[in-house]
Coordinates of C-alpha atoms in Angstrom, one line a residue:
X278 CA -118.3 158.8 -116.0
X279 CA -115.7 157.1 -118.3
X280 CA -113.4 154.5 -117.6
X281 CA -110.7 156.9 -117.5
X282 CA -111.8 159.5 -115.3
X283 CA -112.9 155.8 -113.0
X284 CA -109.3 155.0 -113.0
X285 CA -108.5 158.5 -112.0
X286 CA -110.7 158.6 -109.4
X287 CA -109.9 155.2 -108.1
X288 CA -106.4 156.2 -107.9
X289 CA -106.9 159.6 -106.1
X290 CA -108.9 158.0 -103.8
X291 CA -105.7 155.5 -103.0
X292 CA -103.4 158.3 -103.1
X293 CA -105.7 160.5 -100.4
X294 CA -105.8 157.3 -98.1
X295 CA -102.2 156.7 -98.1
X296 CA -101.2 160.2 -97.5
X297 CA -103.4 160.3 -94.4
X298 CA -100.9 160.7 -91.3
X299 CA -103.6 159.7 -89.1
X300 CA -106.8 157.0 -88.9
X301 CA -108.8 160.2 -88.8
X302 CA -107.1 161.5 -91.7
X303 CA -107.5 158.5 -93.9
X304 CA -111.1 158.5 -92.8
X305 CA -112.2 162.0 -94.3
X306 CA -109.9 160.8 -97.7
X307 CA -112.2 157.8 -98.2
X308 CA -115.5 159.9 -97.5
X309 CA -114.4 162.8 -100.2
X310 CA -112.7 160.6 -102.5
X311 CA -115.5 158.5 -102.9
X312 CA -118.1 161.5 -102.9
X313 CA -116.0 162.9 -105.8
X314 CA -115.7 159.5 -107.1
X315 CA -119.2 158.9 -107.5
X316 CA -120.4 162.9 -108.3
X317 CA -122.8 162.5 -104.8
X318 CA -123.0 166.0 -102.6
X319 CA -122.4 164.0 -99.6
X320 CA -120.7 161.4 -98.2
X321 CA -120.3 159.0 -94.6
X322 CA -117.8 156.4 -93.6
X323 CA -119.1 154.5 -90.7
X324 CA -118.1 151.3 -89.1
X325 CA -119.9 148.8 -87.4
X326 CA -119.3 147.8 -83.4
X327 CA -120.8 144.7 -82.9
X328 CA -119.9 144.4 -78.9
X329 CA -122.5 147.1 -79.1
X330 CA -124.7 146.5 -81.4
X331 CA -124.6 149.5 -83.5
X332 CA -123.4 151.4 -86.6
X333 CA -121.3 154.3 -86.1
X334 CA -120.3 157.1 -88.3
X335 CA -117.1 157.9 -88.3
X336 CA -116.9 161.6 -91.1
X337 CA -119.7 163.2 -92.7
X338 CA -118.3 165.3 -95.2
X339 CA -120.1 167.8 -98.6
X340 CA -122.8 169.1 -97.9
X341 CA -123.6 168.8 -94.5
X342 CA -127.2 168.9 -92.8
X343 CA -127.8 171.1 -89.6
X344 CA -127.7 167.6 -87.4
X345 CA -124.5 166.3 -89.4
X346 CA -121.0 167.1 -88.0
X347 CA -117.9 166.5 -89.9
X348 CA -116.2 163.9 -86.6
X349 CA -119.2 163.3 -84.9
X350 CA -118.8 162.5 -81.0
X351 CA -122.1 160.6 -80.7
X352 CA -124.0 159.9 -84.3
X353 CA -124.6 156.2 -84.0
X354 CA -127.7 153.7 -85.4
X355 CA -128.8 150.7 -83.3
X356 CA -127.8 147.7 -85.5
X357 CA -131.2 146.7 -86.1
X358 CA -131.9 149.4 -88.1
X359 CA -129.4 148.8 -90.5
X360 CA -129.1 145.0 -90.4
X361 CA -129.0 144.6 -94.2
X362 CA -125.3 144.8 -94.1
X363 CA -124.6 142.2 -92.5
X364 CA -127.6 139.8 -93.8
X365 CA -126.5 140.6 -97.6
X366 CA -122.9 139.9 -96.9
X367 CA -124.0 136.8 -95.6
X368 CA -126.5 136.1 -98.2
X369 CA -123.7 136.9 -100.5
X370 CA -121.2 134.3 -99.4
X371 CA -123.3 131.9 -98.2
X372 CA -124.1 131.7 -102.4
X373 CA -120.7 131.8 -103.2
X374 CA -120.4 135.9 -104.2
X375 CA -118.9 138.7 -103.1
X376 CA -119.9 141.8 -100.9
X377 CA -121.9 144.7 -103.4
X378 CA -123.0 148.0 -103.1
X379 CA -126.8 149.3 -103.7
X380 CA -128.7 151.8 -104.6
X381 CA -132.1 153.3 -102.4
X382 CA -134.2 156.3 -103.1
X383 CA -136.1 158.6 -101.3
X384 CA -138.6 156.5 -103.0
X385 CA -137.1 152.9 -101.9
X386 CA -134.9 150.5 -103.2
X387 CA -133.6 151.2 -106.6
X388 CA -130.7 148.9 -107.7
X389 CA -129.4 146.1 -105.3
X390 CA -130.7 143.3 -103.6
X391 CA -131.4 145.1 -99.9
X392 CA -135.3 145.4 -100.0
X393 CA -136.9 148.8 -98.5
X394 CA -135.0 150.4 -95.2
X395 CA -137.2 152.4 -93.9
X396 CA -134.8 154.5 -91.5
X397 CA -132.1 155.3 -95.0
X398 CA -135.6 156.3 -96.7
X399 CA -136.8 158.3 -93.9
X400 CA -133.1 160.3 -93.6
X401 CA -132.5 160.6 -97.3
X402 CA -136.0 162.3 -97.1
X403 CA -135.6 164.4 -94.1
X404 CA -132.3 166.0 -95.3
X405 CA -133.5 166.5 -98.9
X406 CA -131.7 163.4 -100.8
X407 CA -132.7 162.2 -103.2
X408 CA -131.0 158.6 -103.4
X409 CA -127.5 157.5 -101.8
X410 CA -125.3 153.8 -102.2
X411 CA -124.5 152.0 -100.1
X412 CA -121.1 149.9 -100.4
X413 CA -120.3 147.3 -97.9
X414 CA -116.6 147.7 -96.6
X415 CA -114.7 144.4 -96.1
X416 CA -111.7 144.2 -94.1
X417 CA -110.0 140.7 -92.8
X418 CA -113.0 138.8 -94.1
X419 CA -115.6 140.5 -92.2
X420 CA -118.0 143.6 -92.7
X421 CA -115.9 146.4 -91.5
X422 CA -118.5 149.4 -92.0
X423 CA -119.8 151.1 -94.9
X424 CA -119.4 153.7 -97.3
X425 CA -122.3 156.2 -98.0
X426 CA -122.7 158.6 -100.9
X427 CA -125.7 160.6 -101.4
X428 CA -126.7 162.9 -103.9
X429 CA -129.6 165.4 -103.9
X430 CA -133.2 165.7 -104.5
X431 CA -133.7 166.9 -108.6
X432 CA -129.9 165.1 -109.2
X433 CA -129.9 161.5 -111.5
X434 CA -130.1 159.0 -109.6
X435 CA -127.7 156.3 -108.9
X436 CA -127.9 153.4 -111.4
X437 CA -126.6 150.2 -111.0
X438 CA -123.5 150.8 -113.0
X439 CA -122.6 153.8 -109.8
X440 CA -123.7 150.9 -107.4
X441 CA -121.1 148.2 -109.0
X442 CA -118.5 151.1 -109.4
X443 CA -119.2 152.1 -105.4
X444 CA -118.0 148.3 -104.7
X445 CA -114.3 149.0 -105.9
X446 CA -114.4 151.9 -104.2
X447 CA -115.6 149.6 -101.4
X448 CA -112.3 147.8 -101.7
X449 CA -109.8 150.2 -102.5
X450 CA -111.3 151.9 -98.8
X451 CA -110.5 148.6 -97.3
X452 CA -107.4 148.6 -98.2
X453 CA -106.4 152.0 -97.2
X454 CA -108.2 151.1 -94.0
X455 CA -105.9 148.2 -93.8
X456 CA -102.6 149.9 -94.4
X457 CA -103.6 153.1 -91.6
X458 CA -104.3 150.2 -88.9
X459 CA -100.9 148.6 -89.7
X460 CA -99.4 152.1 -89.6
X461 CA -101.5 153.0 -86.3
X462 CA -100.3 149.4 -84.5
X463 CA -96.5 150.7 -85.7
X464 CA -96.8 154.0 -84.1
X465 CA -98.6 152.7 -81.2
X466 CA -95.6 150.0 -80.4
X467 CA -93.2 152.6 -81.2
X468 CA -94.9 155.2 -78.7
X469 CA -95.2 152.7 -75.7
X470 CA -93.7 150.8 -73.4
X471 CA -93.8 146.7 -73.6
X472 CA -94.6 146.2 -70.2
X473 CA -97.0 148.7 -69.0
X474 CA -98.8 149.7 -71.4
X475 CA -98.2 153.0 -70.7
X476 CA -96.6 155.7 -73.2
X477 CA -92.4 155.7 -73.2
X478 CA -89.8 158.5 -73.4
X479 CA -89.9 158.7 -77.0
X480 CA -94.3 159.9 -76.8
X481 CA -93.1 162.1 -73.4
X482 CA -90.3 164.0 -75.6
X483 CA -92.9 164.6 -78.6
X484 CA -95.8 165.3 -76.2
X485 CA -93.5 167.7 -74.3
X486 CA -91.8 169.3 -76.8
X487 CA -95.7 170.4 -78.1
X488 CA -96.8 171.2 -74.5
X489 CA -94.4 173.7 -74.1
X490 CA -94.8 175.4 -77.4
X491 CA -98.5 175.9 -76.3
X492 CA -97.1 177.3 -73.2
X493 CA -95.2 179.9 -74.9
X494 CA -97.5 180.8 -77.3
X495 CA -101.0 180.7 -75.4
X496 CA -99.8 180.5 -71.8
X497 CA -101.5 177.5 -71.2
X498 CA -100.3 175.7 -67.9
X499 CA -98.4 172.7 -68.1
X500 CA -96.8 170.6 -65.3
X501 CA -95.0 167.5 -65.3
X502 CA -94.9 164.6 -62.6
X503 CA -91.7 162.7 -61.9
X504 CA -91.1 159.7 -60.1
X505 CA -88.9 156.9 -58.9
X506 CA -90.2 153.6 -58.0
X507 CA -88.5 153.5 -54.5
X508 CA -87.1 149.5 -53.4
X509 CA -87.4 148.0 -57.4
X510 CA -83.7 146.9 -56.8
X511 CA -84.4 144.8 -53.3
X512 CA -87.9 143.4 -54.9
X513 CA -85.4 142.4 -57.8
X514 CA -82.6 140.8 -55.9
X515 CA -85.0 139.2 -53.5
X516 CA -87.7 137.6 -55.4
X517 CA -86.5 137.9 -58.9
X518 CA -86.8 140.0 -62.1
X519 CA -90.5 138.7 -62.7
X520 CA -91.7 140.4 -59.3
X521 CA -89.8 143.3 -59.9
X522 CA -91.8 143.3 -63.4
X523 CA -95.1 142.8 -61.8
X524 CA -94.6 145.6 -59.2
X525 CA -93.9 147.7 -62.1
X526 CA -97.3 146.8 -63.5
X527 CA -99.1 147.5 -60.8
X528 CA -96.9 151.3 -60.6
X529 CA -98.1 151.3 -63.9
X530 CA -101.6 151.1 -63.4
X531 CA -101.6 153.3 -60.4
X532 CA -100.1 155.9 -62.1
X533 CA -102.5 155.5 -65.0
X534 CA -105.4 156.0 -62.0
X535 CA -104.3 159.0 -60.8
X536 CA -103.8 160.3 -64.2
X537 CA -107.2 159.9 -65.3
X538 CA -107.7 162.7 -62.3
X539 CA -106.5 164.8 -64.5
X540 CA -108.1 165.5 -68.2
X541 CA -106.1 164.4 -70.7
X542 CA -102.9 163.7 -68.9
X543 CA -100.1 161.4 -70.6
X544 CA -99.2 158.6 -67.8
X545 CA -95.3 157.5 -69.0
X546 CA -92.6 155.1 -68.1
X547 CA -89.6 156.5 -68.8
X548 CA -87.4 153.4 -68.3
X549 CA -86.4 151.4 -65.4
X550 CA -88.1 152.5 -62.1
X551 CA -88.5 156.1 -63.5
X552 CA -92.1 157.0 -64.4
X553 CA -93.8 160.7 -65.4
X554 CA -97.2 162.5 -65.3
X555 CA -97.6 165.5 -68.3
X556 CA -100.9 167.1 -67.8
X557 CA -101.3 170.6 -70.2
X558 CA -104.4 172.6 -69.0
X559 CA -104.8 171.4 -65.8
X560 CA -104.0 173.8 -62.7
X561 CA -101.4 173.0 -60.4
X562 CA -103.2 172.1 -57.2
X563 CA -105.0 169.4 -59.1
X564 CA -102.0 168.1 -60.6
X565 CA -100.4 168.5 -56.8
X566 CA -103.8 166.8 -55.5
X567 CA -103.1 163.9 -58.3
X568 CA -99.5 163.1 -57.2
X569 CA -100.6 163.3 -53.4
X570 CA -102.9 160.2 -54.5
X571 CA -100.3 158.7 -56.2
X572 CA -97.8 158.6 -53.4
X573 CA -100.6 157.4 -50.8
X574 CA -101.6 154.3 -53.4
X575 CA -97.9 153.6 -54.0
X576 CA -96.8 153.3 -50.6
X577 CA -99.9 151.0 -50.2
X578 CA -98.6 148.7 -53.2
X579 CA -97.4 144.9 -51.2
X580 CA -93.6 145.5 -52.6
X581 CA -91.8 148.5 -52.7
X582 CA -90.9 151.3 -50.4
X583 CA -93.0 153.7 -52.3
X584 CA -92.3 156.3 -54.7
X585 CA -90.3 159.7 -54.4
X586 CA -92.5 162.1 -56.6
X587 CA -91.3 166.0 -57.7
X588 CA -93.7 168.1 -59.7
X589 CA -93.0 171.0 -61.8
X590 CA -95.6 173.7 -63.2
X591 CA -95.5 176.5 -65.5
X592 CA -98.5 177.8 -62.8
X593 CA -96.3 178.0 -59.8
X594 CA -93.2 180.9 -59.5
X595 CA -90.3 178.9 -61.5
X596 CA -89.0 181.2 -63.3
X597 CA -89.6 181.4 -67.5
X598 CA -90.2 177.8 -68.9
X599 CA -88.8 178.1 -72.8
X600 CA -87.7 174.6 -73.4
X601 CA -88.8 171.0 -72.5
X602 CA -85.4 170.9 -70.8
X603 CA -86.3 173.5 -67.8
X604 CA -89.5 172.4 -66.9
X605 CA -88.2 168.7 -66.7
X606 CA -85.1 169.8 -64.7
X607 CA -87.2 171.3 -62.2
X608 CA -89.8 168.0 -61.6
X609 CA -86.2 165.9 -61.8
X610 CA -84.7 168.2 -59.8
X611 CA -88.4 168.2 -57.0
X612 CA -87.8 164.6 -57.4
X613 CA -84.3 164.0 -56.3
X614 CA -85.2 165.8 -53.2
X615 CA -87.9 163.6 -52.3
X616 CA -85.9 161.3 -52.7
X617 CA -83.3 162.6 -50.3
X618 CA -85.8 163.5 -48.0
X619 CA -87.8 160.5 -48.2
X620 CA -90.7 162.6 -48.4
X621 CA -94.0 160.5 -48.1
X622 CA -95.5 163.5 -50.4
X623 CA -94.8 165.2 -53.3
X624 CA -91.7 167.7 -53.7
X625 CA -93.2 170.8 -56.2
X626 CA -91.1 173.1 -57.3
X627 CA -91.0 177.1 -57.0
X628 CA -93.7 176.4 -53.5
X629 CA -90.9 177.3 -50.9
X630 CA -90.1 181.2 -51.9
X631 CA -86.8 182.7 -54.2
X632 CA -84.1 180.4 -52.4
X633 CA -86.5 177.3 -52.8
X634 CA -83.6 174.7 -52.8
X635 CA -85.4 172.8 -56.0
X636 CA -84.8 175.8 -58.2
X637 CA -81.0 176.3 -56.9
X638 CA -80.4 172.7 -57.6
X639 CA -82.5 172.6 -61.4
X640 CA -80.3 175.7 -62.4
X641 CA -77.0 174.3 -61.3
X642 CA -75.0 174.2 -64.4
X643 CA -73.5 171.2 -63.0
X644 CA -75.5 169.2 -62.8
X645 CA -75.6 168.2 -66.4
X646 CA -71.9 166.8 -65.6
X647 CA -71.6 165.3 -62.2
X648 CA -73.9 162.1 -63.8
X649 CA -76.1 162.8 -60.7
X650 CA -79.6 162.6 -63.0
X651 CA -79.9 160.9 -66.3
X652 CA -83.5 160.8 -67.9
X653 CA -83.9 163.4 -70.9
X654 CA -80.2 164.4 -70.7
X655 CA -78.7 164.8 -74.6
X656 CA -82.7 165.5 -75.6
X657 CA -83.6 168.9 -75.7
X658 CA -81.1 171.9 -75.9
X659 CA -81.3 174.7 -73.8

């Protein structure tokens, strides 16, 4: 390849990485960049975990074997077996150089100083490679992962001009890596709430928004858990803001609990004492079932008086959910009567017949004026 068609390739690569509007995005963009980069028929970016010993990959992508998935959930190497990482980076440094990539064949080691690995022999053999390199990725000073590019048995194999042209690769990867964490840590501050931990409005609008759009289009059930923190104001006026903060930790945390009852359910503080479960998929007993466990742990917290919790579902007889807006009027509007009521339990919505009281008071247009309710209002239209 000539230096042009390098640059060229060097450059896509960066452009594909910067594009990416996820990690796992810029992920696949480093594997086929640097497949196309380097002419190879298949490529791996996997990182290395050292609190548990072990390589894993990240995105297989070209051609594929049988055992290879493109995300793969499980497809991990003890750290022993790949160890020369980390010894030839430290080799490396220790003498003053940098981190570079190698070459090994089917046959063993081609170009490079890493001596014969008998597991990368074994697999470029059992899925009919013929050689791959190997290109250490460096991020923050440390051995990040590596990229892998193989090429077939009956292809050239990799000289050590591919192997020195594999470690800028190496580096432009790194950077890219570098620039989707910093993006990842913005969205991830801008998504949740400073003193939980837990999501904020801004991830329950986006989250909601999509949840009901699945709803309408493949009828899948989504509900949504509202609660006050009941007695914030006393804990604050009586033993000071940093309590109140504390006991809205420890909501926090109990909210996250029950959550993790329910698969993939988004545990959110909407501001103040107001907090929100969004589970799409489960049914709506189990969501019920959660909340029940959430009131019974909140009343158990040391401070507070509890928590007045309203649920919503798509599942129950509510009426059509079209917007965001309904389906969080009806859990807002569930909740303000457990509040009234100071119901121990859970207020759900649509569960006491066609007058249910809930439903009268979501679909009041009123209540949009009176200043009765405030979370959400101004968000979604009708």
């Amino acid at each position: 390849m000539g230096d042009d068609r390098r640059l060229a390739a060097v450059v896509a690569l960066a452009q594909g990485m910067a594009a990416a509007q996820s990690a796992r995005e810029a992920w696949r963009a480093a594997a086929v960049g640097g497949c196309l980069a380097l002419g190879g028929s298949f490529a791996a970016l996997s990182v290395w975990e050292r609190e548990l010993g072990r390589l894993r990959v990240l995105v297989n992508v070209g051609r594929r074997a049988e055992d290879e998935e493109e995300f793969p959930e499980n497809e991990s190497y003890p750290v022993h077996q790949f160890a020369e990482i980390t010894e030839f980076l430290h080799e490396r440094w220790a003498g003053g150089g940098e981190p570079d990539a190698w070459v090994e064949t089917a046959e063993g080691p081609a170009a490079g100083r890493p001596g014969y690995v008998h597991q990368r022999v074994a697999a470029l053999r059992r899925r009919g490679r013929g050689c791959c390199v190997v290109a250490p990725i460096v991020l923050h000073g440390r051995a990040w992962g590596e990229l892998y590019v193989a090429r077939p048995v009956g292809e050239r194999v990799f000289e050590r001009a591919d192997a020195d042209f594999a470690t800028v690769l190496a580096s432009v990867v790194a950077a890219g890596i570098a620039q989707t964490e910093r993006l990842e840590e913005v969205r991830r501050l801008a998504f949740t709430d400073a003193l939980t931990g837990l999501a904020n409005r801004r991830a329950v609008d986006a989250a909601l928004d999509e949840a009901v759009e699945r709803h309408r289009e493949e009828a899948v059930v989504v509900s949504l858990v509202v609660c006050d923190l009941n007695g914030l104001k006393r804990v604050n006026d009586t033993h000071g803001h940093a309590v109140g903060d504390r006991l809205l930790e420890r909501f926090g945390s109990v909210l996250s609990l029950c959550g993790a009852m329910l698969p993939g359910a988004l545990a959110a503080r909407l501001g103040g004492d107001e907090f929100c479960l969004l589970a799409v998929g489960p049914p709506a007993d189990a969501v019920v079932k959660a909340a029940e466990e959430l009131c019974r742990r909140a009343a158990e917290l040391e401070l507070g008086d509890g928590v007045a919790c309203g649920v919503a579902s798509t599942e129950d007889p509510v009426g059509s959910v079209r917007s965001a807006r309904r389906l969080f009027r009806l859990a807002d509007a569930a909740q303000y009567r457990a509040k009234a009521e100071r119901a121990a339990g859970p207020v759900v919505a649509g569960r006491e017949g066609p007058d249910d009281p809930v439903l009268r008071l979501a679909d009041e247009p009123s209540r949009e004026e009176d200043g009765e309710r405030r979370r959400f209002r101004g968000r979604h239209s009708p």
